[in-house]
Each structure stands twice: as C-alpha cells, then as structure tokens.
Amino acid sequence: MLVVYFGICWFIGIALASRMGGDVATWAGVATAVILIGLLLRRWSQASWLLLGLGVVCLGGARFALAVPVIDENHVAYYNDTGATVGLIGLVDGEPDVRDQYINLRVATQRIAFPDGSSQAVTGEV
C-alpha cells in the first residue's frame, strides 16, 4: 500500500510542477531536504511518513522539470511560427517514411539560414 501512496505523491508532484514551473535544482533541493528531515524524525512515525511523501512530491516535480525541453534561440523550434521563410541545413536522421502521396523525412538540423543571408547554428529535429 505504501507504493500506491508514494505513486500518488509522485503524480501530484508532476501536476504541481506543470502548473507552478521551477527548475530541476529547486525541486531536487527541496526533495533532498524534506526527505533528510523525514529520515531524522523517524521516531515520530506520522510526521516522518508525511515528510517522506512530501519529498516524493518534490521528486515528481523534479522529474517533470527535467523532461521539459529548453527552447531558446539555439533550438530550431524557437523559429516556429515567425512568419519568415527560412532555410534549414541538416542531415536526414533515419529511414524515410514512404507514403502513397508523399515521403516523410526526419532531419537533424545543424544551421538555420535567414532571408538576409545570415545563418545560425541550431539543434533539434524537423
């Protein structure tokens, strides 16, 4: 039954992190502190389990924060919906997905070329 309670705490942490935000270091730091305090207070059983559950909530939040991609000017998704026509330079990263009317290609981008002739190194897949 303990695994069920901790699993519920994990999912609560994921839900909280999706609404509140925060970085991995903050969630993990709070989780570490709360779990250590919970282990130190193991004489008071109820308080200890409550703190350990809160620590698992924070670990769930840290996991969510770790999974969210960082999209800045060095990522190709940053230039999505800008309205400008750009060129992508990259390599085909896998087998083509052949359909009846078209072919899908996965391209690992290396650079993005702007209409003014400049270019910038980027990462990400298209």
JSON list of C-alpha atoms in Angstrom, two decimals, residues 67-121:
[
{"chain": "A", "resi": 67, "resn": "ALA", "atom": "CA", "xyz": [11.58, 16.38, -19.01]},
{"chain": "A", "resi": 68, "resn": "VAL", "atom": "CA", "xyz": [10.59, 19.85, -20.24]},
{"chain": "A", "resi": 69, "resn": "PRO", "atom": "CA", "xyz": [12.79, 20.84, -23.20]},
{"chain": "A", "resi": 70, "resn": "VAL", "atom": "CA", "xyz": [14.63, 24.15, -23.17]},
{"chain": "A", "resi": 71, "resn": "ILE", "atom": "CA", "xyz": [13.64, 26.05, -26.32]},
{"chain": "A", "resi": 72, "resn": "ASP", "atom": "CA", "xyz": [15.86, 29.09, -26.79]},
{"chain": "A", "resi": 73, "resn": "GLU", "atom": "CA", "xyz": [17.39, 30.77, -29.84]},
{"chain": "A", "resi": 74, "resn": "ASN", "atom": "CA", "xyz": [19.72, 27.78, -30.27]},
{"chain": "A", "resi": 75, "resn": "HIS", "atom": "CA", "xyz": [16.82, 25.38, -30.84]},
{"chain": "A", "resi": 76, "resn": "VAL", "atom": "CA", "xyz": [15.05, 25.11, -34.19]},
{"chain": "A", "resi": 77, "resn": "ALA", "atom": "CA", "xyz": [11.59, 25.19, -32.55]},
{"chain": "A", "resi": 78, "resn": "TYR", "atom": "CA", "xyz": [12.28, 28.76, -31.41]},
{"chain": "A", "resi": 79, "resn": "TYR", "atom": "CA", "xyz": [11.84, 29.91, -35.02]},
{"chain": "A", "resi": 80, "resn": "ASN", "atom": "CA", "xyz": [8.49, 28.16, -35.49]},
{"chain": "A", "resi": 81, "resn": "ASP", "atom": "CA", "xyz": [5.61, 30.48, -36.50]},
{"chain": "A", "resi": 82, "resn": "THR", "atom": "CA", "xyz": [7.80, 33.53, -37.02]},
{"chain": "A", "resi": 83, "resn": "GLY", "atom": "CA", "xyz": [6.25, 34.20, -40.42]},
{"chain": "A", "resi": 84, "resn": "ALA", "atom": "CA", "xyz": [9.64, 34.43, -42.15]},
{"chain": "A", "resi": 85, "resn": "THR", "atom": "CA", "xyz": [10.80, 31.95, -44.77]},
{"chain": "A", "resi": 86, "resn": "VAL", "atom": "CA", "xyz": [13.98, 30.29, -43.58]},
{"chain": "A", "resi": 87, "resn": "GLY", "atom": "CA", "xyz": [16.22, 27.55, -44.87]},
{"chain": "A", "resi": 88, "resn": "LEU", "atom": "CA", "xyz": [17.35, 24.58, -42.82]},
{"chain": "A", "resi": 89, "resn": "ILE", "atom": "CA", "xyz": [20.69, 22.85, -43.19]},
{"chain": "A", "resi": 90, "resn": "GLY", "atom": "CA", "xyz": [20.99, 19.39, -41.68]},
{"chain": "A", "resi": 91, "resn": "LEU", "atom": "CA", "xyz": [21.21, 15.67, -42.20]},
{"chain": "A", "resi": 92, "resn": "VAL", "atom": "CA", "xyz": [18.48, 13.12, -42.77]},
{"chain": "A", "resi": 93, "resn": "ASP", "atom": "CA", "xyz": [18.33, 11.26, -39.47]},
{"chain": "A", "resi": 94, "resn": "GLY", "atom": "CA", "xyz": [16.68, 7.93, -40.19]},
{"chain": "A", "resi": 95, "resn": "GLU", "atom": "CA", "xyz": [14.91, 5.89, -42.81]},
{"chain": "A", "resi": 96, "resn": "PRO", "atom": "CA", "xyz": [12.35, 7.69, -44.99]},
{"chain": "A", "resi": 97, "resn": "ASP", "atom": "CA", "xyz": [8.69, 7.09, -44.12]},
{"chain": "A", "resi": 98, "resn": "VAL", "atom": "CA", "xyz": [7.26, 6.36, -47.57]},
{"chain": "A", "resi": 99, "resn": "ARG", "atom": "CA", "xyz": [3.51, 7.02, -48.03]},
{"chain": "A", "resi": 100, "resn": "ASP", "atom": "CA", "xyz": [1.24, 6.82, -51.09]},
{"chain": "A", "resi": 101, "resn": "GLN", "atom": "CA", "xyz": [1.40, 10.52, -51.98]},
{"chain": "A", "resi": 102, "resn": "TYR", "atom": "CA", "xyz": [4.48, 11.77, -50.09]},
{"chain": "A", "resi": 103, "resn": "ILE", "atom": "CA", "xyz": [7.60, 10.84, -48.12]},
{"chain": "A", "resi": 104, "resn": "ASN", "atom": "CA", "xyz": [8.31, 11.98, -44.55]},
{"chain": "A", "resi": 105, "resn": "LEU", "atom": "CA", "xyz": [11.93, 12.68, -43.67]},
{"chain": "A", "resi": 106, "resn": "ARG", "atom": "CA", "xyz": [13.34, 13.35, -40.19]},
{"chain": "A", "resi": 107, "resn": "VAL", "atom": "CA", "xyz": [16.08, 15.97, -40.43]},
{"chain": "A", "resi": 108, "resn": "ALA", "atom": "CA", "xyz": [18.55, 16.73, -37.63]},
{"chain": "A", "resi": 109, "resn": "THR", "atom": "CA", "xyz": [19.17, 20.44, -38.14]},
{"chain": "A", "resi": 110, "resn": "GLN", "atom": "CA", "xyz": [22.61, 21.98, -37.92]},
{"chain": "A", "resi": 111, "resn": "ARG", "atom": "CA", "xyz": [22.06, 25.54, -39.13]},
{"chain": "A", "resi": 112, "resn": "ILE", "atom": "CA", "xyz": [19.18, 27.86, -39.97]},
{"chain": "A", "resi": 113, "resn": "ALA", "atom": "CA", "xyz": [19.55, 30.32, -42.86]},
{"chain": "A", "resi": 114, "resn": "PHE", "atom": "CA", "xyz": [17.63, 33.61, -42.73]},
{"chain": "A", "resi": 115, "resn": "PRO", "atom": "CA", "xyz": [16.37, 35.66, -45.72]},
{"chain": "A", "resi": 116, "resn": "ASP", "atom": "CA", "xyz": [19.02, 38.36, -45.16]},
{"chain": "A", "resi": 117, "resn": "GLY", "atom": "CA", "xyz": [21.79, 35.81, -45.88]},
{"chain": "A", "resi": 118, "resn": "SER", "atom": "CA", "xyz": [22.90, 35.25, -42.28]},
{"chain": "A", "resi": 119, "resn": "SER", "atom": "CA", "xyz": [22.79, 31.86, -40.59]},
{"chain": "A", "resi": 120, "resn": "GLN", "atom": "CA", "xyz": [22.96, 30.49, -37.07]},
{"chain": "A", "resi": 121, "resn": "ALA", "atom": "CA", "xyz": [23.85, 27.13, -35.58]}
]
